[in-house]
Every structure is written in structure tokens, then in C-alpha cells.
């Protein structure tokens, strides 16, 4: 155990409320991306372990689903309190395993915990419906029941929040879960388990199986007839694979996949506000977010002024180990992510983009990449069609709204779009024409536990957060009653 990690979990598998080493005996190292030191060795679950976790979830299901909504709500509320009381420890752990600056990690902990408070409040608002059938006169009685065991697969970019955004509604609905966290960042989810136990979550209701054989163990769980929900956050490519596996047993899918967000600045926008929005939309999490602004479309009339302000702000951002004071650009999560960013920037420059700041990999350890602004990016550049997943703002000009909307919608993704406009009538009219599940209108941040988060097209199926998130873990039952 690395001395930087305090009071942490044993980093084994967490099944049925117990820490177990796993049947295969294999372990894998989790690295600090800022200096490549080993943080911890984590047990790697096998198919046999994953099925044992499903057994534990099944054993816990009836009791958990049978508890009163109020009791489930109180436990979730307690979990929120305990995480907030321990916010700093969780934030440091996220920074250590993910590389993001401590300020981002603190924001993530508050956001992650909020899903427990929100779903504590939703657990007691599980409304049904009664109506009279227009034809037969029978009563139509509709209720929402727990869907069953959920398999939750999460990415490395928000090691806490992408898990709690699923655990919160699952537990509120009465469903037990098995979580497969990302191999790069499993420590935060493991560290959450003693906190959930202290809050009163019974053994077996939440199980965690980290594994280096993700494909095999998730596929095995999706082919176990007891599993009724698969909730995945990650790449569109892996989402497609999971949808295929889920098809065999018709498992309910909830998919939060990739994005390619446009960030639009109209000629009447408040430019200072637009730059602040751009910093949030681009630089939160060092750009390693599905919601990160990927393509900037700036009106010709304000392009130069916006580019200058953004370059000044991004060029001044301090890069370094996320644990250090004042750092705004931490380390990217691994070599592959940084290599991809480098490749996309080099390609854009080859096609004529101007480097306004950044654009060079620094010397030394860690997977750092500086805040970078690219001007006049050619529309056929790879960074226009692919997720950058790094701190690079790629700017293009536009002069006609119709042409800009067509370009903004010209992608297979549809997660989030950002739009800055002075005239709200114009802003709302343009927002409606954007083919995206979410739009930030004069805002660079849309994530909110009370709002339905999710995408259209190949960005996903279903919604997380809000009341809609609960529905992903419920089945509707209708009883036709002769009154
Ligand atoms: P990823 O490669 O798709 O991995 C996500 C999770 O799936 C990890 O736990 C991973 O395990 C697991 N996995 C990988 N291959 C699998 C397979 N064949 N079967 C089952 N599980 C498998 O994505 P990532 O690189 O971690 O995250 C980045 C992506 O997530 C981006 O595309 C981003 O846009 C998207 N994202 C979307 C949202 C959203 O809400 N829409 C939020 C955050 C991120 P291992 O780590 O062990 O490989």
C-alpha cells in the first residue's frame, strides 16, 4: 500500500459484504499517472468471482426490495453525509489514481455524493397511476417495481461519480448491484464500500469486482438470467459490444457513451461569459469528459476577440501534479490517452491549424499535456470527428447560423452541445435545432443530479439523474382490476 493512501480498503474484491481475494489469485497494479509510481495492487476478479457476486446480490435482493422506501432513503442520505464528511480523503484518492487536479476531484466528490442525497429524496416518490379503462370500465393500476440485479460498468474519468450516479437510483429502486470499475481507477469505488456499509447498506446489495478481464466477466454476468439491468458508462465501441451481449437475455440497457460536443459562440454573445463557459466545458477534468467541448464554432465577427481571450486564459493555466496548490492541468490518465491527444494535435497542425498556445508534450515523468488552443482548424481534421479527451480547444469560424447548425449536428454523437448567445429568443431557437440530449445555453456545465443526463444517436440510451434515472432500474407493472 502506497503511504499516500490513508484508511483505504484492502483493494480485494468486495462480495457479499466481505473482502475476498478472488479465485484466480491474480492481482494488478494501479499507478499514479502523475509520476508512474504504484499506488496499490488490486485483486483481479474471474468469471467465477463475478458469478459469486451475482449470487450475493440475489441473496440480498428480496430483503432490500422489501424494505420501506423510507428506510432505503435514510440509508442513502446517511451515505451522502458520510462521504461529505470524508470529502478530502476521497478527493485525494481520485487525484492519486486519475491525475486530475484536487479542485476537480473535490468537485467530483460533491457531485458523486449528491446522487445519494437526490435519490434518497426520489426513493419516497415512486408514484404509480390509477385510471379507468375507456372501453371496458376496468381500472388500470400502474406501479413501478425494482427491475432486478444490475450490472454497472464504469469508466476511469470520474471514478466516484460515474458509479454513484448508478448506485443511487439502483438502491432507491430496490435493486442490488455488481460494479465493474475501470482498471485504471478502481481504488475510489473500493474505498466507498466501507462507507456504504457504515451507512447501513446490507451485505450483498453492493458488490465490486475489479478485473483485468473485463470483457469475459461482464459477458458472463450478462448471460446470467438473474441479471436484469446493464448500466454502462464508457466508449461507444464498448457500449455496442455490451448491447450485443445484453440482447441474448434481453437485459435492460442504460448506456452513457461518447460525445463530440460543439461549443458555439454567436456574434451577440457576452464574450467573457463565453470564455468562462469554455474553460468549464473544455478544461474540467483536463478535457477527459464525455461532456468536454470538442469542436468550437465561433462567429467570424467575434472570432479574433474570443480566440485571444481564451488563449490568454488557457495559456496561463498551471500544469503539474494534481495534488499541488494552484494546479489546473493535472496529468492525463495514461500514455494511450496522451498519445491520442498528441496525434490529434499533430494532424490538425498538418492540415493548417495554428497553435495559439500549448501543443507540446513536456519533458519528465507523468502523462502531462498542456492547455492548448488551435485556431482555424480545418473541418476535415481528425479532432473534428473524434473525441479529443484532452485539454485542447479546436476553433473553427462560422458566419451563417444554418451552416453552423448543420456542422454542429454533423456527427454520429449527440450527448451535449453548448451555445452562447445574447438574445435568448435566438439562443432557445438554435438550441432546439441542436440534435443533442443536453444543451448548455450560456452555461459551460450541464451535469446536475436533478437533471436528466444522457445522449441521443450513438451517445447512448436512457438517462441518469433526475426522476428518469430511477426508471432505468424499475419495471412497470399494470394490473387490470375489476373494481
Ligand atoms: P471504455 O474503454 O469503454 O471502458 C469503460 C469501462 O468498460 C471500463 O470499466 C472498462 O474496463 C470496461 N470495458 C472495456 N472493454 C470491455 C468489454 N469488452 N466488455 C465489458 N467491459 C469492458 O471507456 P473509458 O476509456 O474508460 O472511458 C472513456 C469513454 O467513456 C469516452 O468515450 C467517454 O466519452 C465515455 N464517457 C461517457 C460518459 C457519459 O455519461 N456519456 C461519461 C464518462 C465517460 P477496463 O478499464 O478494465 O478496460
CSV table of N, CA and C in Angstrom, one decimal, residues 190-301:
chain,number,residue,atom,x,y,z
A,190,UNK,N,-13.7,1.0,-4.5
A,190,UNK,CA,-13.4,0.1,-3.3
A,190,UNK,C,-13.5,0.9,-2.0
A,191,UNK,N,-12.9,2.1,-2.0
A,191,UNK,CA,-12.9,2.9,-0.7
A,191,UNK,C,-14.3,3.3,-0.3
A,192,UNK,N,-15.2,3.3,-1.3
A,192,UNK,CA,-16.6,3.7,-1.0
A,192,UNK,C,-17.3,2.6,-0.2
A,193,UNK,N,-16.9,1.3,-0.3
A,193,UNK,CA,-17.6,0.2,0.2
A,193,UNK,C,-17.8,0.3,1.7
A,194,UNK,N,-16.7,0.5,2.5
A,194,UNK,CA,-16.9,0.6,4.0
A,194,UNK,C,-17.8,1.7,4.3
A,195,UNK,N,-17.8,2.8,3.6
A,195,UNK,CA,-18.7,3.9,3.8
A,195,UNK,C,-20.2,3.5,3.6
A,196,UNK,N,-20.4,2.8,2.6
A,196,UNK,CA,-21.8,2.3,2.3
A,196,UNK,C,-22.2,1.4,3.4
A,197,UNK,N,-21.3,0.5,3.8
A,197,UNK,CA,-21.7,-0.4,4.9
A,197,UNK,C,-22.0,0.3,6.2
A,198,UNK,N,-21.2,1.4,6.5
A,198,UNK,CA,-21.4,2.2,7.7
A,198,UNK,C,-22.8,2.9,7.6
A,199,UNK,N,-23.2,3.3,6.4
A,199,UNK,CA,-24.4,4.0,6.2
A,199,UNK,C,-25.6,3.0,6.4
A,200,UNK,N,-25.3,1.7,6.4
A,200,UNK,CA,-26.4,0.7,6.6
A,200,UNK,C,-26.8,-0.1,5.4
A,201,UNK,N,-26.0,0.0,4.3
A,201,UNK,CA,-26.3,-0.8,3.1
A,201,UNK,C,-26.0,-2.3,3.5
A,202,UNK,N,-27.0,-3.2,3.4
A,202,UNK,CA,-26.8,-4.5,3.8
A,202,UNK,C,-25.8,-5.3,2.9
A,203,UNK,N,-25.1,-6.3,3.5
A,203,UNK,CA,-24.2,-7.1,2.7
A,203,UNK,C,-24.8,-7.7,1.5
A,204,UNK,N,-24.1,-7.6,0.4
A,204,UNK,CA,-24.6,-8.2,-0.9
A,204,UNK,C,-25.4,-7.2,-1.8
A,205,UNK,N,-25.8,-6.1,-1.2
A,205,UNK,CA,-26.6,-5.2,-2.0
A,205,UNK,C,-25.7,-4.4,-3.0
A,206,UNK,N,-24.5,-4.1,-2.6
A,206,UNK,CA,-23.5,-3.5,-3.5
A,206,UNK,C,-22.2,-4.4,-3.5
A,207,UNK,N,-21.8,-4.9,-4.6
A,207,UNK,CA,-20.7,-5.7,-4.7
A,207,UNK,C,-19.7,-5.1,-5.8
A,208,UNK,N,-18.4,-5.2,-5.6
A,208,UNK,CA,-17.5,-4.7,-6.5
A,208,UNK,C,-16.5,-5.7,-7.0
A,209,UNK,N,-16.4,-5.9,-8.3
A,209,UNK,CA,-15.4,-6.9,-8.9
A,209,UNK,C,-14.5,-6.2,-9.9
A,210,UNK,N,-13.4,-5.6,-9.4
A,210,UNK,CA,-12.4,-5.1,-10.4
A,210,UNK,C,-11.9,-6.3,-11.2
A,211,UNK,N,-11.5,-6.1,-12.4
A,211,UNK,CA,-10.9,-7.2,-13.2
A,211,UNK,C,-10.1,-6.7,-14.3
A,212,UNK,N,-9.0,-7.5,-14.6
A,212,UNK,CA,-8.3,-7.2,-15.9
A,212,UNK,C,-8.9,-7.9,-17.0
A,213,UNK,N,-9.9,-8.8,-16.8
A,213,UNK,CA,-10.6,-9.5,-17.9
A,213,UNK,C,-12.0,-9.0,-18.0
A,214,UNK,N,-12.1,-7.6,-18.2
A,214,UNK,CA,-13.5,-7.0,-18.2
A,214,UNK,C,-14.4,-7.7,-19.1
A,215,UNK,N,-14.0,-7.9,-20.4
A,215,UNK,CA,-14.8,-8.5,-21.4
A,215,UNK,C,-15.5,-9.8,-20.9
A,216,UNK,N,-14.6,-10.7,-20.4
A,216,UNK,CA,-15.1,-12.0,-20.0
A,216,UNK,C,-16.1,-11.9,-18.9
A,217,UNK,N,-15.7,-11.2,-17.8
A,217,UNK,CA,-16.6,-11.2,-16.6
A,217,UNK,C,-17.9,-10.5,-16.9
A,218,UNK,N,-17.9,-9.4,-17.6
A,218,UNK,CA,-19.1,-8.7,-17.9
A,218,UNK,C,-20.0,-9.6,-18.8
A,219,UNK,N,-19.4,-10.2,-19.8
A,219,UNK,CA,-20.2,-11.0,-20.7
A,219,UNK,C,-20.9,-12.2,-19.9
A,220,UNK,N,-20.1,-12.8,-19.0
A,220,UNK,CA,-20.6,-13.9,-18.2
A,220,UNK,C,-21.8,-13.4,-17.4
A,221,UNK,N,-21.7,-12.2,-16.8
A,221,UNK,CA,-22.8,-11.7,-15.9
A,221,UNK,C,-24.0,-11.4,-16.8
A,222,UNK,N,-23.8,-10.9,-18.0
A,222,UNK,CA,-25.0,-10.5,-18.8
A,222,UNK,C,-25.6,-11.8,-19.4
A,223,UNK,N,-24.9,-12.9,-19.3
A,223,UNK,CA,-25.6,-14.2,-19.7
A,223,UNK,C,-26.1,-15.0,-18.5
A,224,UNK,N,-26.1,-14.4,-17.4
A,224,UNK,CA,-26.7,-15.0,-16.2
A,224,UNK,C,-28.2,-14.5,-16.1
A,225,UNK,N,-29.1,-15.4,-16.2
A,225,UNK,CA,-30.5,-15.0,-16.3
A,225,UNK,C,-31.0,-14.1,-15.2
A,226,UNK,N,-30.3,-14.1,-14.0
A,226,UNK,CA,-30.7,-13.3,-12.9
A,226,UNK,C,-30.5,-11.8,-13.1
A,227,UNK,N,-29.6,-11.5,-14.0
A,227,UNK,CA,-29.3,-10.0,-14.2
A,227,UNK,C,-30.3,-9.4,-15.1
A,228,UNK,N,-30.9,-8.3,-14.7
A,228,UNK,CA,-32.0,-7.7,-15.5
A,228,UNK,C,-31.6,-6.3,-16.0
A,229,UNK,N,-30.6,-5.7,-15.5
A,229,UNK,CA,-30.2,-4.3,-16.0
A,229,UNK,C,-28.7,-4.3,-16.2
A,230,UNK,N,-28.3,-3.7,-17.4
A,230,UNK,CA,-26.8,-3.4,-17.5
A,230,UNK,C,-26.8,-1.9,-17.7
A,231,UNK,N,-26.0,-1.2,-16.8
A,231,UNK,CA,-25.9,0.2,-16.9
A,231,UNK,C,-24.4,0.5,-17.1
A,232,UNK,N,-24.1,1.1,-18.3
A,232,UNK,CA,-22.7,1.2,-18.7
A,232,UNK,C,-22.4,2.7,-19.0
A,233,UNK,N,-21.2,3.2,-18.6
A,233,UNK,CA,-20.7,4.4,-19.0
A,233,UNK,C,-19.3,4.2,-19.5
A,234,UNK,N,-19.1,4.6,-20.8
A,234,UNK,CA,-17.8,4.4,-21.4
A,234,UNK,C,-17.9,4.7,-22.9
A,235,UNK,N,-17.0,4.1,-23.6
A,235,UNK,CA,-16.9,4.4,-25.0
A,235,UNK,C,-18.1,3.8,-25.8
A,236,UNK,N,-18.4,4.4,-26.9
A,236,UNK,CA,-19.5,3.9,-27.8
A,236,UNK,C,-19.1,2.5,-28.3
A,237,UNK,N,-17.8,2.3,-28.6
A,237,UNK,CA,-17.4,0.9,-29.1
A,237,UNK,C,-17.7,-0.2,-28.1
A,238,UNK,N,-17.3,0.0,-26.8
A,238,UNK,CA,-17.6,-1.0,-25.8
A,238,UNK,C,-19.1,-1.1,-25.5
A,239,UNK,N,-19.8,0.1,-25.6
A,239,UNK,CA,-21.3,0.1,-25.4
A,239,UNK,C,-22.0,-0.8,-26.4
A,240,UNK,N,-21.5,-0.8,-27.6
A,240,UNK,CA,-22.0,-1.6,-28.7
A,240,UNK,C,-21.9,-3.1,-28.4
A,241,UNK,N,-20.7,-3.4,-27.9
A,241,UNK,CA,-20.4,-4.8,-27.5
A,241,UNK,C,-21.3,-5.3,-26.4
A,242,UNK,N,-21.5,-4.4,-25.4
A,242,UNK,CA,-22.4,-4.8,-24.3
A,242,UNK,C,-23.8,-4.9,-24.7
A,243,UNK,N,-24.3,-4.1,-25.7
A,243,UNK,CA,-25.6,-4.2,-26.2
A,243,UNK,C,-25.8,-5.5,-26.9
A,244,UNK,N,-24.8,-6.0,-27.6
A,244,UNK,CA,-24.9,-7.3,-28.2
A,244,UNK,C,-25.0,-8.4,-27.2
A,245,UNK,N,-24.2,-8.3,-26.2
A,245,UNK,CA,-24.3,-9.4,-25.1
A,245,UNK,C,-25.6,-9.3,-24.4
A,246,UNK,N,-26.1,-8.1,-24.2
A,246,UNK,CA,-27.4,-7.9,-23.4
A,246,UNK,C,-28.6,-8.4,-24.2
A,247,UNK,N,-28.4,-8.5,-25.6
A,247,UNK,CA,-29.5,-8.9,-26.4
A,247,UNK,C,-29.9,-10.4,-26.2
A,248,UNK,N,-29.0,-11.2,-25.8
A,248,UNK,CA,-29.3,-12.6,-25.7
A,248,UNK,C,-30.3,-12.9,-24.6
A,249,UNK,N,-30.2,-12.2,-23.4
A,249,UNK,CA,-31.2,-12.4,-22.4
A,249,UNK,C,-32.1,-11.2,-22.3
A,250,UNK,N,-32.1,-10.4,-23.3
A,250,UNK,CA,-33.0,-9.2,-23.3
A,250,UNK,C,-32.8,-8.4,-22.0
A,251,UNK,N,-31.6,-8.1,-21.6
A,251,UNK,CA,-31.3,-7.3,-20.4
A,251,UNK,C,-31.5,-5.9,-20.7
A,252,UNK,N,-32.2,-5.1,-19.8
A,252,UNK,CA,-32.5,-3.7,-20.0
A,252,UNK,C,-31.2,-2.9,-20.1
A,253,UNK,N,-30.9,-2.2,-21.2
A,253,UNK,CA,-29.7,-1.4,-21.2
A,253,UNK,C,-29.8,0.1,-20.9
A,254,UNK,N,-28.9,0.6,-20.1
A,254,UNK,CA,-28.8,2.0,-19.9
A,254,UNK,C,-27.3,2.4,-20.4
A,255,UNK,N,-27.2,3.2,-21.4
A,255,UNK,CA,-25.9,3.4,-22.0
A,255,UNK,C,-25.6,4.9,-22.0
A,256,UNK,N,-24.5,5.3,-21.3
A,256,UNK,CA,-23.9,6.6,-21.4
A,256,UNK,C,-22.6,6.5,-22.1
A,257,UNK,N,-22.6,7.0,-23.4
A,257,UNK,CA,-21.4,6.7,-24.3
A,257,UNK,C,-20.7,7.9,-24.6
A,258,UNK,N,-20.0,7.9,-25.7
A,258,UNK,CA,-19.1,9.0,-26.1
A,258,UNK,C,-19.8,10.2,-26.6
A,259,UNK,N,-19.1,11.3,-26.7
A,259,UNK,CA,-19.6,12.6,-27.2
A,259,UNK,C,-18.7,13.3,-28.2
A,260,UNK,N,-19.2,14.3,-28.8
A,260,UNK,CA,-18.4,15.2,-29.7
A,260,UNK,C,-19.0,16.6,-29.6
A,261,UNK,N,-18.9,17.2,-28.4
A,261,UNK,CA,-19.7,18.4,-28.1
A,261,UNK,C,-19.3,19.6,-28.9
A,262,UNK,N,-20.3,20.3,-29.6
A,262,UNK,CA,-20.0,21.6,-30.2
A,262,UNK,C,-20.1,22.6,-29.1
A,263,UNK,N,-19.3,23.7,-29.2
A,263,UNK,CA,-19.3,24.8,-28.4
A,263,UNK,C,-19.5,26.0,-29.3
A,264,UNK,N,-20.7,26.6,-29.3
A,264,UNK,CA,-21.0,27.7,-30.3
A,264,UNK,C,-21.0,29.0,-29.6
A,265,UNK,N,-20.3,30.0,-30.3
A,265,UNK,CA,-20.3,31.4,-29.8
A,265,UNK,C,-20.9,32.2,-30.8
A,266,UNK,N,-22.1,32.8,-30.6
A,266,UNK,CA,-22.8,33.7,-31.6
A,266,UNK,C,-22.2,35.1,-31.5
A,267,UNK,N,-22.5,35.9,-32.5
A,267,UNK,CA,-21.8,37.2,-32.6
A,267,UNK,C,-22.4,38.2,-31.5
A,268,UNK,N,-23.5,37.8,-30.9
A,268,UNK,CA,-24.0,38.7,-29.8
A,268,UNK,C,-23.8,38.2,-28.4
A,269,UNK,N,-22.9,37.2,-28.3
A,269,UNK,CA,-22.6,36.5,-27.0
A,269,UNK,C,-21.8,37.5,-26.1
A,270,UNK,N,-22.0,37.3,-24.8
A,270,UNK,CA,-21.1,38.0,-23.9
A,270,UNK,C,-19.8,37.2,-23.9
A,271,UNK,N,-18.7,37.8,-24.4
A,271,UNK,CA,-17.5,37.0,-24.7
A,271,UNK,C,-16.8,36.6,-23.4
A,272,UNK,N,-16.8,37.4,-22.3
A,272,UNK,CA,-16.2,37.0,-21.1
A,272,UNK,C,-16.9,35.8,-20.5
A,273,UNK,N,-18.2,35.8,-20.6
A,273,UNK,CA,-19.0,34.7,-20.1
A,273,UNK,C,-18.8,33.5,-20.9
A,274,UNK,N,-18.6,33.7,-22.2
A,274,UNK,CA,-18.4,32.5,-23.1
A,274,UNK,C,-17.0,31.9,-22.8
A,275,UNK,N,-16.0,32.8,-22.5
A,275,UNK,CA,-14.7,32.2,-22.2
A,275,UNK,C,-14.7,31.4,-20.9
A,276,UNK,N,-15.4,32.0,-19.9
A,276,UNK,CA,-15.6,31.2,-18.6
A,276,UNK,C,-16.3,29.9,-18.9
A,277,UNK,N,-17.3,30.0,-19.7
A,277,UNK,CA,-18.0,28.7,-20.0
A,277,UNK,C,-17.1,27.7,-20.8
A,278,UNK,N,-16.3,28.3,-21.6
A,278,UNK,CA,-15.4,27.4,-22.4
A,278,UNK,C,-14.4,26.7,-21.5
A,279,UNK,N,-13.9,27.5,-20.5
A,279,UNK,CA,-12.9,26.9,-19.5
A,279,UNK,C,-13.6,25.7,-18.8
A,280,UNK,N,-14.8,25.9,-18.4
A,280,UNK,CA,-15.5,24.8,-17.7
A,280,UNK,C,-15.8,23.6,-18.6
A,281,UNK,N,-16.3,24.0,-19.8
A,281,UNK,CA,-16.7,22.9,-20.8
A,281,UNK,C,-15.5,22.2,-21.3
A,282,UNK,N,-14.4,22.9,-21.4
A,282,UNK,CA,-13.2,22.3,-22.0
A,282,UNK,C,-12.2,21.7,-21.0
A,283,UNK,N,-12.0,22.5,-19.9
A,283,UNK,CA,-10.9,22.1,-19.0
A,283,UNK,C,-11.3,21.4,-17.7
A,284,UNK,N,-12.6,21.3,-17.4
A,284,UNK,CA,-13.0,20.5,-16.3
A,284,UNK,C,-12.5,19.0,-16.6
A,285,UNK,N,-11.8,18.5,-15.6
A,285,UNK,CA,-11.3,17.1,-15.8
A,285,UNK,C,-10.2,17.0,-16.9
A,286,UNK,N,-9.5,18.2,-17.1
A,286,UNK,CA,-8.5,18.2,-18.2
A,286,UNK,C,-9.0,17.8,-19.5
A,287,UNK,N,-10.3,18.0,-19.7
A,287,UNK,CA,-10.9,17.6,-21.0
A,287,UNK,C,-11.2,16.2,-21.2
A,288,UNK,N,-10.9,15.4,-20.1
A,288,UNK,CA,-11.2,13.9,-20.1
A,288,UNK,C,-12.7,13.7,-19.7
A,289,UNK,N,-13.6,14.2,-20.4
A,289,UNK,CA,-15.0,14.1,-20.1
A,289,UNK,C,-15.8,13.9,-21.3
A,290,UNK,N,-16.8,13.1,-21.2
A,290,UNK,CA,-17.7,12.8,-22.4
A,290,UNK,C,-18.4,14.1,-22.7
A,291,UNK,N,-18.5,15.0,-21.8
A,291,UNK,CA,-19.2,16.3,-22.0
A,291,UNK,C,-18.3,17.4,-22.4
A,292,UNK,N,-17.0,17.1,-22.6
A,292,UNK,CA,-16.0,18.1,-23.0
A,292,UNK,C,-16.3,18.8,-24.3
A,293,UNK,N,-16.2,20.1,-24.4
A,293,UNK,CA,-16.3,20.8,-25.6
A,293,UNK,C,-15.3,20.3,-26.6
A,294,UNK,N,-15.7,19.8,-27.7
A,294,UNK,CA,-14.7,19.2,-28.7
A,294,UNK,C,-14.5,20.0,-29.9
A,295,UNK,N,-15.6,20.7,-30.4
A,295,UNK,CA,-15.5,21.5,-31.6
A,295,UNK,C,-16.0,22.9,-31.3
A,296,UNK,N,-15.2,23.9,-31.4
A,296,UNK,CA,-15.6,25.3,-31.1
A,296,UNK,C,-16.0,25.9,-32.4
A,297,UNK,N,-17.2,26.4,-32.5
A,297,UNK,CA,-17.7,27.2,-33.7
A,297,UNK,C,-17.9,28.6,-33.2
A,298,UNK,N,-17.1,29.5,-33.7
A,298,UNK,CA,-17.1,30.9,-33.3
A,298,UNK,C,-17.5,31.8,-34.4
A,299,UNK,N,-18.5,32.7,-34.2
A,299,UNK,CA,-18.9,33.6,-35.3
A,299,UNK,C,-17.7,34.5,-35.7
A,300,UNK,N,-17.6,34.6,-37.0
A,300,UNK,CA,-16.5,35.4,-37.6
A,300,UNK,C,-16.3,36.8,-37.0
A,301,UNK,N,-17.4,37.4,-36.7
A,301,UNK,CA,-17.3,38.8,-36.1
A,301,UNK,C,-16.6,38.9,-34.8
